[in-house]
Amino acid sequence: GLQGAGKTTTTGKLAGQLRKQGKQPLLVACDVYRPAAIKQLQVVGSTYNIPVFEMGQGDPVEISKEGIKYATGHGHDVVIIDTAGRLHIDENLMDELLNIKNEVKPQEILLVIDAMTGQDAVNVAETFNSKLGVDGVIITKMDGDTRGGAALSIKAVTGKPILYVGMGEKLSDLEQFYPDRMASRILGMGDVLTLIEKAEAQLDADKAKAMEEKLKKAEFDFNDFLEYMGQIKNMGGISSIMSMMPGLSGQMKNVSIDDDEAEKNMRRTESIIYSMTKAERSNPDILNPSRKNRIARGAGVDIADVNRLVKQFEQMKKMMKQMPGMMKGAKKGRFKLPF
């Protein structure tokens, strides 16, 4: 792919997901041109506990060959070669990729494309495919302002499948690509099925069942609210979840959500809740003005922040009551595209 497309980060995520499936991947550092590229791959590899094979600033073709030999002798069943970014019009660097392909004969060549490249991504994909014969595409940075229309064009022009989309920095943010879900996001209709899958991957089944029972009995309190906030963090943050919610996803292009700011707000919310007594957390109805003033002083915030949280809590209770039915409806196929 091009420089800055997110190849190294994606390489680590892909290896991390393969490890979760029981594989023993090895990363091979073949970006010998960009300063600190090898170090970046080592840092990414260590994040997911994946070993990295490197030979410094040598010949990428030779490094690839030696990486395969090393993997064979050290029990690795998957090798992922991280190549340098290059312009598709740079003949010398494109020839280098062709030499790597001819030497190691990879089972798959994956093209990594930045979603922010827009429709020019089609030209990039077409050129890489004609010169190398790519087997699949990974589109990164789909958590940005773009809606991903280029993904549909790339598939139409090259005939190659979009395998994954990168939706953020976490391992779980490398998502399998589903055309109908992408179309739903592009049309601003949300992506309830992916939201459900993220929830199921992060939530403890017993806890989820207990939470559903509490909602049915209207027993949702600030202790549950704290736990729910932790689950939101695990699922990729507020902006990630909002982009998948029907009715909210269409508004995301007009709303800028700073995840750092959201993180600060979460910490402020936690400090307010921790300033409550056990009785207040368990029974929000007893929060009178006197108690709210005390909580604000304890958390070091303005009373308006406490009032805002209480209002958000009431709204959250209403939304949470609707979630079990909405999720069951999605699983039964009620959230389908009208074409």
Tab-separated table of C-alpha atoms in Angstrom:
chain	number	residue	atom	x	y	z
A	1	GLY	CA	0.000	0.000	0.000
A	2	LEU	CA	0.843	3.696	0.028
A	3	GLN	CA	2.854	5.389	2.769
A	4	GLY	CA	0.805	6.092	5.886
A	5	ALA	CA	-2.018	3.703	5.027
A	6	GLY	CA	-1.680	1.900	8.365
A	7	LYS	CA	0.037	-1.269	7.117
A	8	THR	CA	2.242	-1.852	10.181
A	9	THR	CA	-0.598	-1.369	12.678
A	10	THR	CA	-2.886	-3.576	10.588
A	11	THR	CA	-0.164	-6.239	10.365
A	12	GLY	CA	-0.041	-6.418	14.167
A	13	LYS	CA	-3.840	-6.532	14.513
A	14	LEU	CA	-4.108	-9.293	11.917
A	15	ALA	CA	-1.417	-11.320	13.697
A	16	GLY	CA	-3.165	-10.717	17.022
A	17	GLN	CA	-6.464	-12.044	15.676
A	18	LEU	CA	-4.698	-15.098	14.209
A	19	ARG	CA	-3.097	-15.785	17.593
A	20	LYS	CA	-6.560	-15.701	19.185
A	21	GLN	CA	-7.550	-18.406	16.682
A	22	GLY	CA	-4.700	-20.622	17.886
A	23	LYS	CA	-2.120	-19.778	15.205
A	24	GLN	CA	1.564	-19.017	15.826
A	25	PRO	CA	2.252	-15.991	13.603
A	26	LEU	CA	5.600	-14.357	12.867
A	27	LEU	CA	5.985	-10.767	11.642
A	28	VAL	CA	8.792	-10.027	9.187
A	29	ALA	CA	10.108	-6.451	9.042
A	30	CYS	CA	10.734	-5.535	5.397
A	31	ASP	CA	10.189	-1.772	5.612
A	32	VAL	CA	13.882	-0.806	5.434
A	33	TYR	CA	13.315	2.745	4.177
A	34	ARG	CA	11.179	4.551	6.736
A	35	PRO	CA	13.016	5.701	9.883
A	36	ALA	CA	12.031	3.641	12.950
A	37	ALA	CA	9.711	1.404	10.886
A	38	ILE	CA	11.318	-1.757	12.281
A	39	LYS	CA	11.030	-0.429	15.830
A	40	GLN	CA	7.359	0.393	15.239
A	41	LEU	CA	6.679	-3.163	14.085
A	42	GLN	CA	8.471	-4.514	17.183
A	43	VAL	CA	6.345	-2.295	19.435
A	44	VAL	CA	3.148	-3.372	17.634
A	45	GLY	CA	4.259	-7.010	17.844
A	46	SER	CA	4.952	-6.784	21.574
A	47	THR	CA	1.482	-5.295	22.121
A	48	TYR	CA	-0.075	-8.532	20.859
A	49	ASN	CA	2.778	-10.802	22.022
A	50	ILE	CA	3.846	-11.570	18.423
A	51	PRO	CA	7.560	-12.118	17.621
A	52	VAL	CA	9.228	-10.016	14.912
A	53	PHE	CA	12.000	-11.191	12.564
A	54	GLU	CA	14.311	-8.428	11.336
A	55	MET	CA	17.714	-8.034	9.684
A	56	GLY	CA	18.084	-4.278	9.892
A	57	GLN	CA	18.297	-2.108	6.777
A	58	GLY	CA	19.085	-4.960	4.376
A	59	ASP	CA	17.552	-6.196	1.136
A	60	PRO	CA	13.786	-6.742	1.620
A	61	VAL	CA	13.803	-9.725	-0.754
A	62	GLU	CA	16.553	-11.444	1.253
A	63	ILE	CA	14.891	-10.560	4.571
A	64	SER	CA	11.634	-12.139	3.315
A	65	LYS	CA	13.448	-15.363	2.358
A	66	GLU	CA	15.252	-15.578	5.695
A	67	GLY	CA	12.023	-14.801	7.562
A	68	ILE	CA	10.344	-17.814	5.965
A	69	LYS	CA	13.308	-20.028	6.881
A	70	TYR	CA	13.225	-18.768	10.472
A	71	ALA	CA	9.484	-19.406	10.757
A	72	THR	CA	9.875	-22.965	9.441
A	73	GLY	CA	12.540	-23.742	12.020
A	74	HIS	CA	10.803	-22.125	14.989
A	75	GLY	CA	7.254	-23.506	14.867
A	76	HIS	CA	5.457	-20.578	13.214
A	77	ASP	CA	2.550	-21.537	10.973
A	78	VAL	CA	1.761	-18.067	9.619
A	79	VAL	CA	4.211	-15.458	8.299
A	80	ILE	CA	3.101	-11.869	7.683
A	81	ILE	CA	5.584	-9.714	5.746
A	82	ASP	CA	5.299	-5.992	6.506
A	83	THR	CA	6.521	-4.173	3.396
A	84	ALA	CA	7.388	-0.505	2.983
A	85	GLY	CA	4.850	2.023	1.764
A	86	ARG	CA	5.280	2.986	-1.862
A	87	LEU	CA	3.579	4.995	-4.558
A	88	HIS	CA	1.899	2.808	-7.142
A	89	ILE	CA	3.688	4.818	-9.858
A	90	ASP	CA	7.179	4.093	-8.452
A	91	GLU	CA	8.452	1.399	-10.840
A	92	ASN	CA	11.546	0.420	-8.812
A	93	LEU	CA	9.652	-0.144	-5.578
A	94	MET	CA	6.832	-1.948	-7.374
A	95	ASP	CA	9.468	-4.244	-8.932
A	96	GLU	CA	10.805	-4.906	-5.417
A	97	LEU	CA	7.370	-6.194	-4.365
A	98	LEU	CA	7.235	-8.349	-7.476
A	99	ASN	CA	10.654	-9.815	-6.580
A	100	ILE	CA	9.449	-10.604	-3.041
A	101	LYS	CA	6.376	-12.283	-4.514
A	102	ASN	CA	8.450	-14.387	-6.938
A	103	GLU	CA	10.942	-15.373	-4.222
A	104	VAL	CA	8.656	-16.381	-1.327
A	105	LYS	CA	5.442	-17.154	-3.275
A	106	PRO	CA	2.981	-15.870	-0.654
A	107	GLN	CA	-0.402	-17.523	-0.362
A	108	GLU	CA	-2.066	-14.119	-0.137
A	109	ILE	CA	-1.097	-10.554	-1.031
A	110	LEU	CA	-3.202	-8.030	0.874
A	111	LEU	CA	-3.472	-4.396	-0.168
A	112	VAL	CA	-3.948	-1.904	2.680
A	113	ILE	CA	-5.764	1.314	1.749
A	114	ASP	CA	-6.518	4.384	3.875
A	115	ALA	CA	-10.253	5.150	3.657
A	116	MET	CA	-9.452	8.872	3.660
A	117	THR	CA	-7.794	8.441	0.236
A	118	GLY	CA	-11.298	8.647	-1.209
A	119	GLN	CA	-12.035	7.667	-4.774
A	120	ASP	CA	-8.326	7.872	-5.698
A	121	ALA	CA	-8.090	4.613	-3.739
A	122	VAL	CA	-9.679	2.949	-6.766
A	123	ASN	CA	-6.730	3.946	-8.979
A	124	VAL	CA	-4.275	2.728	-6.319
A	125	ALA	CA	-6.058	-0.613	-6.000
A	126	GLU	CA	-6.296	-1.050	-9.754
A	127	THR	CA	-2.552	-0.424	-10.281
A	128	PHE	CA	-1.375	-2.640	-7.398
A	129	ASN	CA	-3.694	-5.389	-8.584
A	130	SER	CA	-2.562	-5.240	-12.229
A	131	LYS	CA	1.133	-5.339	-11.278
A	132	LEU	CA	1.035	-7.777	-8.365
A	133	GLY	CA	-2.274	-9.580	-8.433
A	134	VAL	CA	-3.627	-8.808	-4.967
A	135	ASP	CA	-5.877	-11.349	-3.274
A	136	GLY	CA	-7.766	-9.039	-0.955
A	137	VAL	CA	-8.032	-5.524	0.450
A	138	ILE	CA	-8.029	-4.114	3.989
A	139	ILE	CA	-9.418	-0.597	4.378
A	140	THR	CA	-8.103	1.329	7.389
A	141	LYS	CA	-9.164	4.456	9.302
A	142	MET	CA	-12.857	3.857	8.745
A	143	ASP	CA	-13.451	5.521	12.127
A	144	GLY	CA	-12.691	8.901	10.528
A	145	ASP	CA	-14.967	11.252	8.601
A	146	THR	CA	-15.258	9.038	5.531
A	147	ARG	CA	-18.246	6.792	4.982
A	148	GLY	CA	-16.401	4.167	2.975
A	149	GLY	CA	-17.982	4.483	-0.446
A	150	ALA	CA	-14.562	3.775	-1.989
A	151	ALA	CA	-14.795	0.225	-0.622
A	152	LEU	CA	-17.668	-0.547	-2.979
A	153	SER	CA	-15.815	1.015	-5.925
A	154	ILE	CA	-12.624	-0.950	-5.203
A	155	LYS	CA	-14.548	-4.215	-5.227
A	156	ALA	CA	-16.326	-3.263	-8.442
A	157	VAL	CA	-13.135	-2.262	-10.295
A	158	THR	CA	-10.705	-4.945	-9.102
A	159	GLY	CA	-13.056	-7.829	-8.394
A	160	LYS	CA	-11.033	-8.474	-5.220
A	161	PRO	CA	-12.787	-8.914	-1.879
A	162	ILE	CA	-12.602	-6.389	0.950
A	163	LEU	CA	-11.532	-8.657	3.818
A	164	TYR	CA	-11.327	-6.318	6.812
A	165	VAL	CA	-11.943	-2.723	7.800
A	166	GLY	CA	-9.956	-0.913	10.490
A	167	MET	CA	-12.249	1.043	12.817
A	168	GLY	CA	-9.741	2.222	15.457
A	169	GLU	CA	-6.578	1.423	17.369
A	170	LYS	CA	-7.615	-1.669	19.344
A	171	LEU	CA	-7.208	-5.283	18.235
A	172	SER	CA	-10.999	-5.665	18.182
A	173	ASP	CA	-11.234	-2.648	15.861
A	174	LEU	CA	-10.066	-4.717	12.883
A	175	GLU	CA	-13.486	-5.949	11.786
A	176	GLN	CA	-14.465	-8.467	9.161
A	177	PHE	CA	-16.032	-6.706	6.180
A	178	TYR	CA	-19.711	-7.276	5.435
A	179	PRO	CA	-21.031	-5.449	2.314
A	180	ASP	CA	-24.592	-5.095	3.625
A	181	ARG	CA	-23.379	-3.599	6.907
A	182	MET	CA	-21.100	-1.166	5.073
A	183	ALA	CA	-23.992	-0.133	2.832
A	184	SER	CA	-26.076	0.410	5.962
A	185	ARG	CA	-23.399	2.698	7.440
A	186	ILE	CA	-23.000	4.606	4.162
A	187	LEU	CA	-26.745	5.223	4.090
A	188	GLY	CA	-26.681	6.406	7.710
A	189	MET	CA	-28.751	3.457	8.903
A	190	GLY	CA	-26.276	2.235	11.518
A	191	ASP	CA	-24.912	-1.255	11.983
A	192	VAL	CA	-26.781	-3.025	14.747
A	193	LEU	CA	-25.378	-6.486	13.978
A	194	THR	CA	-21.752	-5.386	14.427
A	195	LEU	CA	-22.764	-3.572	17.617
A	196	ILE	CA	-24.327	-6.798	18.906
A	197	GLU	CA	-21.206	-8.808	18.010
A	198	LYS	CA	-18.977	-6.303	19.814
A	199	ALA	CA	-21.256	-6.462	22.836
A	200	GLU	CA	-21.298	-10.257	22.855
A	201	ALA	CA	-17.496	-10.378	22.561
A	202	GLN	CA	-16.993	-7.986	25.487
A	203	LEU	CA	-19.864	-8.773	27.843
A	204	ASP	CA	-19.969	-11.628	30.269
A	205	ALA	CA	-23.094	-13.658	29.423
A	206	ASP	CA	-24.171	-13.984	33.065
A	207	LYS	CA	-23.660	-10.271	33.697
A	208	ALA	CA	-25.620	-9.404	30.552
A	209	LYS	CA	-28.485	-11.646	31.708
A	210	ALA	CA	-28.431	-10.097	35.168
A	211	MET	CA	-28.458	-6.607	33.601
A	212	GLU	CA	-31.451	-7.522	31.437
A	213	GLU	CA	-33.364	-8.735	34.498
A	214	LYS	CA	-32.574	-5.481	36.322
A	215	LEU	CA	-33.857	-3.460	33.380
A	216	LYS	CA	-37.086	-5.448	33.292
A	217	LYS	CA	-37.602	-4.725	36.982
A	218	ALA	CA	-36.495	-1.078	36.632
A	219	GLU	CA	-33.648	-1.693	39.112
A	220	PHE	CA	-30.889	-0.102	36.992
A	221	ASP	CA	-28.815	2.106	39.336
A	222	PHE	CA	-25.544	4.097	39.358
A	223	ASN	CA	-23.521	0.973	40.173
A	224	ASP	CA	-24.823	-0.555	36.941
A	225	PHE	CA	-24.172	2.733	35.171
A	226	LEU	CA	-20.483	2.535	36.187
A	227	GLU	CA	-20.231	-1.009	34.866
A	228	TYR	CA	-21.996	-0.009	31.645
A	229	MET	CA	-19.462	2.809	31.095
A	230	GLY	CA	-16.622	0.309	31.452
A	231	GLN	CA	-18.259	-1.859	28.795
A	232	ILE	CA	-18.530	1.138	26.445
A	233	LYS	CA	-14.770	1.669	26.809
A	234	ASN	CA	-14.142	-1.987	25.950
A	235	MET	CA	-16.368	-1.779	22.887
A	236	GLY	CA	-14.304	0.995	21.301
A	237	GLY	CA	-15.621	4.240	22.767
A	238	ILE	CA	-18.682	6.411	22.379
A	239	SER	CA	-18.084	7.542	18.783
A	240	SER	CA	-17.645	3.932	17.626
A	241	ILE	CA	-20.934	2.871	19.221
A	242	MET	CA	-22.862	5.925	18.015
A	243	SER	CA	-21.751	5.271	14.428
A	244	MET	CA	-23.517	1.890	14.594
A	245	MET	CA	-26.765	3.068	16.201
A	246	PRO	CA	-29.764	3.527	13.879
A	247	GLY	CA	-30.877	7.154	13.935
A	248	LEU	CA	-27.529	8.357	15.293
A	249	SER	CA	-25.169	7.094	12.586
A	250	GLY	CA	-26.622	9.450	9.993
A	251	GLN	CA	-25.869	12.398	12.263
A	252	MET	CA	-22.226	11.405	12.838
A	253	LYS	CA	-20.952	13.248	9.758
A	254	ASN	CA	-22.259	16.507	11.279
A	255	VAL	CA	-21.013	15.801	14.800
A	256	SER	CA	-17.384	15.810	15.869
A	257	ILE	CA	-16.817	13.496	18.833
A	258	ASP	CA	-13.386	13.769	20.382
A	259	ASP	CA	-12.650	10.435	22.061
A	260	ASP	CA	-10.098	12.136	24.340
A	261	GLU	CA	-12.772	14.575	25.478
A	262	ALA	CA	-15.206	11.671	25.896
A	263	GLU	CA	-12.610	9.921	28.056
A	264	LYS	CA	-12.315	13.030	30.268
A	265	ASN	CA	-16.098	13.166	30.598
A	266	MET	CA	-16.154	9.497	31.602
A	267	ARG	CA	-13.549	10.117	34.297
A	268	ARG	CA	-15.553	13.118	35.571
A	269	THR	CA	-18.673	10.952	35.650
A	270	GLU	CA	-16.830	8.243	37.585
A	271	SER	CA	-15.597	10.767	40.159
A	272	ILE	CA	-19.165	12.047	40.652
A	273	ILE	CA	-20.541	8.531	41.149
A	274	TYR	CA	-17.703	7.577	43.508
A	275	SER	CA	-18.556	10.689	45.577
A	276	MET	CA	-22.021	9.267	46.237
A	277	THR	CA	-22.838	7.102	49.210
A	278	LYS	CA	-23.769	3.446	48.679
A	279	ALA	CA	-27.395	4.337	49.342
A	280	GLU	CA	-27.357	7.137	46.756
A	281	ARG	CA	-25.784	4.907	44.111
A	282	SER	CA	-28.348	2.178	44.736
A	283	ASN	CA	-31.330	4.525	44.944
A	284	PRO	CA	-30.899	7.599	42.701
A	285	ASP	CA	-34.382	8.843	43.639
A	286	ILE	CA	-33.073	10.137	46.989
A	287	LEU	CA	-30.718	12.625	45.301
A	288	ASN	CA	-32.122	15.927	46.568
A	289	PRO	CA	-30.381	19.337	46.093
A	290	SER	CA	-28.528	19.046	49.410
A	291	ARG	CA	-27.055	15.656	48.495
A	292	LYS	CA	-26.155	16.871	44.990
A	293	ASN	CA	-24.252	19.841	46.456
A	294	ARG	CA	-22.260	17.528	48.713
A	295	ILE	CA	-21.492	15.169	45.822
A	296	ALA	CA	-20.333	18.104	43.643
A	297	ARG	CA	-17.944	19.293	46.347
A	298	GLY	CA	-16.608	15.771	46.843
A	299	ALA	CA	-15.985	15.295	43.114
A	300	GLY	CA	-14.577	18.790	42.599
A	301	VAL	CA	-17.184	19.704	39.991
A	302	ASP	CA	-20.045	22.163	39.621
A	303	ILE	CA	-23.516	21.126	40.738
A	304	ALA	CA	-24.612	21.589	37.115
A	305	ASP	CA	-22.371	18.631	36.235
A	306	VAL	CA	-24.149	16.500	38.830
A	307	ASN	CA	-27.577	17.541	37.534
A	308	ARG	CA	-26.453	16.790	33.978
A	309	LEU	CA	-25.292	13.310	35.003
A	310	VAL	CA	-28.586	12.551	36.738
A	311	LYS	CA	-30.452	13.602	33.593
A	312	GLN	CA	-28.164	11.455	31.410
A	313	PHE	CA	-28.710	8.554	33.784
A	314	GLU	CA	-32.492	8.808	33.380
A	315	GLN	CA	-32.114	8.919	29.594
A	316	MET	CA	-29.759	5.928	29.721
A	317	LYS	CA	-32.314	3.956	31.725
A	318	LYS	CA	-34.927	4.560	29.046
A	319	MET	CA	-32.532	3.553	26.262
A	320	MET	CA	-31.354	0.444	28.105
A	321	LYS	CA	-34.928	-0.719	28.553
A	322	GLN	CA	-35.307	-0.716	24.769
A	323	MET	CA	-31.970	-2.433	24.009
A	324	PRO	CA	-32.906	-6.089	24.707
A	325	GLY	CA	-35.897	-5.895	22.363
A	326	MET	CA	-33.935	-4.030	19.709
A	327	MET	CA	-31.079	-6.545	19.771
A	328	LYS	CA	-33.445	-9.521	19.596
A	329	GLY	CA	-35.214	-7.839	16.681
A	330	ALA	CA	-31.924	-7.377	14.837
A	331	LYS	CA	-31.007	-11.036	15.313
A	332	LYS	CA	-34.372	-12.082	13.890
A	333	GLY	CA	-33.658	-10.023	10.775
A	334	ARG	CA	-35.900	-7.052	11.407
A	335	PHE	CA	-33.038	-4.612	10.757
A	336	LYS	CA	-32.625	-5.376	7.066
A	337	LEU	CA	-31.800	-3.140	4.155
A	338	PRO	CA	-34.760	-2.255	1.921
A	339	PHE	CA	-33.076	-3.668	-1.221
